[in-house]
Structure formats: C-alpha cells, structure tokens
CSV table of N, CA and C in Angstrom, one decimal:
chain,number,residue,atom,x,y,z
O,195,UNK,N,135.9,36.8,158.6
O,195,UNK,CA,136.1,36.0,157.5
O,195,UNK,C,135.8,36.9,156.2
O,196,UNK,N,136.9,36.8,154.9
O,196,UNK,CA,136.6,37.7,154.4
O,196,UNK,C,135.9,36.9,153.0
O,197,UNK,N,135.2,36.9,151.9
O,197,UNK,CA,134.7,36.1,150.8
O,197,UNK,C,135.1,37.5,149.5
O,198,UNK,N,135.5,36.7,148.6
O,198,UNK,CA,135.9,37.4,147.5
O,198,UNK,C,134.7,38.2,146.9
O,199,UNK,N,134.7,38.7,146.2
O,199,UNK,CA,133.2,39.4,145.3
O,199,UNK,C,133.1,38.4,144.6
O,200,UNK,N,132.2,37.9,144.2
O,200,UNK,CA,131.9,36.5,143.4
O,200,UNK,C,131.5,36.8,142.2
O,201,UNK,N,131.9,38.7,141.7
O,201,UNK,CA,132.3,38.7,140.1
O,201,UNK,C,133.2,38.7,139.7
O,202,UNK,N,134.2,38.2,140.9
O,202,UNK,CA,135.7,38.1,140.5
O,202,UNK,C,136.3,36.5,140.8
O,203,UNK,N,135.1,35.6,141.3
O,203,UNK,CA,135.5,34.4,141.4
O,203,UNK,C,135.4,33.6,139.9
O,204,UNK,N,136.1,32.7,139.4
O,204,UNK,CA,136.0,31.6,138.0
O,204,UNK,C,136.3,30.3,137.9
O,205,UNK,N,135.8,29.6,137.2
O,205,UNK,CA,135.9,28.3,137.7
O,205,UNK,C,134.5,27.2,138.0
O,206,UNK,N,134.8,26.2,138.5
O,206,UNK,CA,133.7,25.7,139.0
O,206,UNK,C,134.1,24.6,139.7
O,207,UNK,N,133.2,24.2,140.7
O,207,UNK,CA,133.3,23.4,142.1
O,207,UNK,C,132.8,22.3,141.6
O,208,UNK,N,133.3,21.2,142.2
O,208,UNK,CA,132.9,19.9,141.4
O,208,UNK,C,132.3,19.0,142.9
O,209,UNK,N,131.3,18.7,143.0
O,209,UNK,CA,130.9,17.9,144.0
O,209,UNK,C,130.3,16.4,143.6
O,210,UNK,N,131.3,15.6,144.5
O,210,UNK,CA,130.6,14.1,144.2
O,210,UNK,C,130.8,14.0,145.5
O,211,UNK,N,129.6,12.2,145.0
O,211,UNK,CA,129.3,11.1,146.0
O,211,UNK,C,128.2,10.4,146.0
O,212,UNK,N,128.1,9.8,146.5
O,212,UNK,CA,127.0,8.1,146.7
O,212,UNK,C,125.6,8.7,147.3
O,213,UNK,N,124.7,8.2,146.3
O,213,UNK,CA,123.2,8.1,147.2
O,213,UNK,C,123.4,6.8,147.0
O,214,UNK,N,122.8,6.5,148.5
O,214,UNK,CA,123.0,4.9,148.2
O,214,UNK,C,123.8,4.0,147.8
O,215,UNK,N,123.9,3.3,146.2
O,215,UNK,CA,125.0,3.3,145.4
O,215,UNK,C,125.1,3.4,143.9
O,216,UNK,N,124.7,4.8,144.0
O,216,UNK,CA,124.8,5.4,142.5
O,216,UNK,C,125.8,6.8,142.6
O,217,UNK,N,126.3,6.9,142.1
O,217,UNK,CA,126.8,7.9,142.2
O,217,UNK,C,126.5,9.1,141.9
O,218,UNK,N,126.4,10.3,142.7
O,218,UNK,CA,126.5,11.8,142.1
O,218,UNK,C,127.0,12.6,142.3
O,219,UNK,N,126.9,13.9,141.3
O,219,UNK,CA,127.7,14.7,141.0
O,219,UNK,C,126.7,15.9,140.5
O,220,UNK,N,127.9,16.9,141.0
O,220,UNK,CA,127.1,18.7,140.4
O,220,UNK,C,128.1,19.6,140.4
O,221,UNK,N,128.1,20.0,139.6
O,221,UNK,CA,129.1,21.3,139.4
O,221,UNK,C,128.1,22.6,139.4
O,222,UNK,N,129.0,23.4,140.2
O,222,UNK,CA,128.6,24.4,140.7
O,222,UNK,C,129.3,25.8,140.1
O,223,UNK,N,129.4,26.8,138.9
O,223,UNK,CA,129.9,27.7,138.8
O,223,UNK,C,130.3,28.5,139.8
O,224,UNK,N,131.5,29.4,139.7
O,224,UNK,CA,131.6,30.1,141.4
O,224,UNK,C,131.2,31.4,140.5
O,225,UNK,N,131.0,31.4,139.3
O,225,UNK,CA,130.5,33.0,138.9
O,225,UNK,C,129.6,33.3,139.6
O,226,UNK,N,128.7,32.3,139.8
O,226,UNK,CA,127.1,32.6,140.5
O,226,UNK,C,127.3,32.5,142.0
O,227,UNK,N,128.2,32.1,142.2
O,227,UNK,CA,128.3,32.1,144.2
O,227,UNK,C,127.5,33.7,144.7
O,228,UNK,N,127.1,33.2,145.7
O,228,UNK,CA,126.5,34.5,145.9
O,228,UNK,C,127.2,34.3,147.4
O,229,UNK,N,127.4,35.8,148.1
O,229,UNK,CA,127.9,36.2,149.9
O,229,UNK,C,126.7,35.5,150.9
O,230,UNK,N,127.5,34.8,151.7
O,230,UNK,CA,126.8,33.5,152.6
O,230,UNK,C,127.7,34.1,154.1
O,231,UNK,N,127.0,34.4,155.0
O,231,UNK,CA,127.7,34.5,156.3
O,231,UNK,C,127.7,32.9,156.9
O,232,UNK,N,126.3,32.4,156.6
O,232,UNK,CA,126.1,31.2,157.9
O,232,UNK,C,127.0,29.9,157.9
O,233,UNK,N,127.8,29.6,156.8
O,233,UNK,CA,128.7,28.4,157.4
O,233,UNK,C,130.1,29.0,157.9
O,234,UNK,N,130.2,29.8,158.4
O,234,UNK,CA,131.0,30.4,159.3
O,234,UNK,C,131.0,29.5,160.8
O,235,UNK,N,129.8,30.1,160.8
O,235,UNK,CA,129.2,29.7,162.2
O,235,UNK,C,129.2,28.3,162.4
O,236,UNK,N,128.3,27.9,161.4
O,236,UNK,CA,128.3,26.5,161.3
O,236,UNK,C,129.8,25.6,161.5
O,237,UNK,N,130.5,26.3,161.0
O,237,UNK,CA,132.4,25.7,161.2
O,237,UNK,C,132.7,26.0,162.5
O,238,UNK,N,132.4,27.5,162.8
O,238,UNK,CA,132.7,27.8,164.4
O,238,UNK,C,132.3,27.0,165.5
O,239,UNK,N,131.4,26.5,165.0
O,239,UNK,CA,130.2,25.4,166.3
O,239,UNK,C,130.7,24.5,165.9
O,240,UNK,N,131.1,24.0,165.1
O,240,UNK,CA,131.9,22.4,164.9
O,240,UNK,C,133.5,22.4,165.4
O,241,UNK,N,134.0,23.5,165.3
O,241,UNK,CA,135.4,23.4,166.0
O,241,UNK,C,135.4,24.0,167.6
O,242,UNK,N,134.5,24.6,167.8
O,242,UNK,CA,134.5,24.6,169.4
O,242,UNK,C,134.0,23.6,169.8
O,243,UNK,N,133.3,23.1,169.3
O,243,UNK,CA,132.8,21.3,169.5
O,243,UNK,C,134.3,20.4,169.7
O,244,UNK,N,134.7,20.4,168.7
O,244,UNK,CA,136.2,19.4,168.3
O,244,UNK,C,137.1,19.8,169.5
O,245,UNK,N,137.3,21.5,169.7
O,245,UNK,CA,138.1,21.8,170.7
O,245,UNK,C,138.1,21.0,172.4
O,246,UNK,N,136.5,21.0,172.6
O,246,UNK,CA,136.2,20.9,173.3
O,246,UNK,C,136.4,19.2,173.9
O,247,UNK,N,136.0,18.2,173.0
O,247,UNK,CA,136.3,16.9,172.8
O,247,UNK,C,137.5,16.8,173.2
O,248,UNK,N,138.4,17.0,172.4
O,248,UNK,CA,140.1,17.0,172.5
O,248,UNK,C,140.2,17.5,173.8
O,249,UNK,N,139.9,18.5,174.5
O,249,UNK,CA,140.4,19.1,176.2
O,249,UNK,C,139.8,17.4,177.2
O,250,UNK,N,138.5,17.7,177.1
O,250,UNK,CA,138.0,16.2,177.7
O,250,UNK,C,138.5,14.8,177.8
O,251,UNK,N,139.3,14.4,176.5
O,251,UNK,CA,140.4,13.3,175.9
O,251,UNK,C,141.3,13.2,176.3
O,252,UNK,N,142.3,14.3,176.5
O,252,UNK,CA,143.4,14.8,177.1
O,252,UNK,C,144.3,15.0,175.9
O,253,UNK,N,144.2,15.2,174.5
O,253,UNK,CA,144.8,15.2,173.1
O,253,UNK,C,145.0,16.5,173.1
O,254,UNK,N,144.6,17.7,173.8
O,254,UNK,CA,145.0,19.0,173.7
O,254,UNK,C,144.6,19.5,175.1
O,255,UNK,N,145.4,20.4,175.9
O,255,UNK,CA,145.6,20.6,177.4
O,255,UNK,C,144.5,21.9,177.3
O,256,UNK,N,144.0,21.7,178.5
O,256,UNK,CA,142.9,22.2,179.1
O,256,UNK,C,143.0,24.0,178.7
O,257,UNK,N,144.0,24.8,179.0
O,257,UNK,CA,143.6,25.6,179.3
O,257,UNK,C,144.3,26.3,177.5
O,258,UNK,N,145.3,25.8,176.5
O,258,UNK,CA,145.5,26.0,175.3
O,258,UNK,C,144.1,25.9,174.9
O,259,UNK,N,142.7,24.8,175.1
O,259,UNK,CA,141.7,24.3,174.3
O,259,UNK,C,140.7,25.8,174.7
O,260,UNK,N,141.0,26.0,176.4
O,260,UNK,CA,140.1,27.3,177.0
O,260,UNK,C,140.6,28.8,175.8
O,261,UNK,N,141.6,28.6,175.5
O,261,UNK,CA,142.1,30.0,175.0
O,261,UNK,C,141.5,29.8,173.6
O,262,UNK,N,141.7,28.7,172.9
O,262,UNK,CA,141.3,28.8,171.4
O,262,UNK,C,140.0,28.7,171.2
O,263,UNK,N,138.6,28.1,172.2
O,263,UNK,CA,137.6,28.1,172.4
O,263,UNK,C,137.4,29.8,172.3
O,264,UNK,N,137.5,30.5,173.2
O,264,UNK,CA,137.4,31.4,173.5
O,264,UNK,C,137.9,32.3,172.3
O,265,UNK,N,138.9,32.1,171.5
O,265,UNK,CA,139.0,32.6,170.1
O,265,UNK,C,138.1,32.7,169.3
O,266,UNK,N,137.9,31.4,168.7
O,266,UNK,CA,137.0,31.4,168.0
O,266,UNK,C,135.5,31.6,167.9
O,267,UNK,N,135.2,31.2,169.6
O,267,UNK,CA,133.6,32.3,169.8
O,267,UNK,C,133.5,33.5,170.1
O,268,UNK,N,134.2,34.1,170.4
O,268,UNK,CA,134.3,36.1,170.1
O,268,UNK,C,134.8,36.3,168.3
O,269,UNK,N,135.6,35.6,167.7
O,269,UNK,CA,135.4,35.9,166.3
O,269,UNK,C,134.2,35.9,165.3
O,270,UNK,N,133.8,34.6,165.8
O,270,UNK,CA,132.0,34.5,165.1
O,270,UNK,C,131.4,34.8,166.1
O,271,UNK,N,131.4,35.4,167.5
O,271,UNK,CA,130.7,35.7,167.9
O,271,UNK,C,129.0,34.9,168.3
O,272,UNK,N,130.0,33.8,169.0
O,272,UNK,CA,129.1,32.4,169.5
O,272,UNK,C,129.1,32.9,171.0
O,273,UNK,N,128.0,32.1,171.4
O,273,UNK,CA,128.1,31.4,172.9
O,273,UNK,C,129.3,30.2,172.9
O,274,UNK,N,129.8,30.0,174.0
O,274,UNK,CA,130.8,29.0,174.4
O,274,UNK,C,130.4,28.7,175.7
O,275,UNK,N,131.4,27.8,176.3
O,275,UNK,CA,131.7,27.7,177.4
O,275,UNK,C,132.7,28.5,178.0
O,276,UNK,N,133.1,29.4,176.8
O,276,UNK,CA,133.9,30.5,177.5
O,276,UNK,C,133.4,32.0,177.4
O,277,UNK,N,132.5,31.7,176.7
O,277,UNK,CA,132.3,32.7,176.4
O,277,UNK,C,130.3,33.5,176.3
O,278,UNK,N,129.5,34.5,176.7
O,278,UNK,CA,128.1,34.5,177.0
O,278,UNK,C,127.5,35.7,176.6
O,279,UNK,N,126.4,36.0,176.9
O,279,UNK,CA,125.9,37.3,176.0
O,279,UNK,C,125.4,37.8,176.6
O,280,UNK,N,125.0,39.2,176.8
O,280,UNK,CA,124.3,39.9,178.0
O,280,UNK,C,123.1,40.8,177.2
O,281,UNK,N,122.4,41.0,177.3
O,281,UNK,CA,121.1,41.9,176.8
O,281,UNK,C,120.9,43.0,177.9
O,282,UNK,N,121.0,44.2,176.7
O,282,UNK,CA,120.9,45.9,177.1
O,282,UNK,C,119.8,46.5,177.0
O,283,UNK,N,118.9,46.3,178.0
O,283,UNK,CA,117.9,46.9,177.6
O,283,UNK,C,117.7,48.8,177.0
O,284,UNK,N,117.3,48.9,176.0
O,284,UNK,CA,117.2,50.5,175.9
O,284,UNK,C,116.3,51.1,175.4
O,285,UNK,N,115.4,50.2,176.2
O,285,UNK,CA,113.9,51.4,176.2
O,285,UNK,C,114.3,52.6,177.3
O,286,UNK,N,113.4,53.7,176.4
O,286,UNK,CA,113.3,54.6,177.0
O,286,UNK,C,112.6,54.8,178.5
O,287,UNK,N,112.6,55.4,179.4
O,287,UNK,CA,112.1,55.8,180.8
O,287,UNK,C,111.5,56.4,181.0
C-alpha cells in the first residue's frame, strides 16, 4: 500500500456523527497526516473476515474466497486460514 508524502497532501477531512444525540464533528488537516502502516492491517483482518463469512454463506464460492483470502494475507502479511508463519531460528552454534 502506497501513502502519499503528507507534504504533498491538502485539504481537509471532515468527520461527523452522534454521541448519543448531539452531534459531532472534527476536521482534520491532511497537511499534518503523518505515515500510518497499522490500518492496513486492520482492513486486511476485516476483509479476510468478510471473505471468510461470504465462503461459509455460500455468497462467494469456496475456493475464489480460498484464493483472495490468501491474497490479501501474504500482501499484509497476516496469518489466515490460508495462510501461517514459521520461525528461523539463528542463533549461532
């Protein structure tokens, strides 16, 4: 995933909604965005999630859900169900 340099982003992000029932709001400059890896992941684990649901459902076929599963956790480089991690030990002898 690639993120722009965020001294070249302009503008600003406008976030609402409800506490409770008041409403709020914040604007967020993107001059000041600073480089964020973790909602990557966070998106990764929610759509291997969704993927996953849908195969179970029958809304998306088993083994299309196994292939895009397995895409998206070698891209962010997740655990899946398709996918697992192995540890190298390399201490010296």
């Amino acid at each position: 995933m690639l993120m722009a340099d965020s001294a070249s982003l302009s503008g600003v992000v406008k976030i609402t909604g409800m506490i409770g029932d008041q409403p709020w709001e914040v604007k967020l400059p993107l001059s000041n965005a600073a480089k964020g890896t973790g909602i990557s992941k966070l998106w990764a684990r929610r759509k291997i999630a969704e993927l996953e649901v849908a195969s179970t459902l029958g809304t998306i076929d088993q083994v299309a859900a196994d292939k895009a599963v397995l895409a998206v956790a070698l891209q962010h480089h997740l655990v899946s169900s398709q996918t697992s991690l192995v540890a190298v030990d390399k201490t010296p002898k």
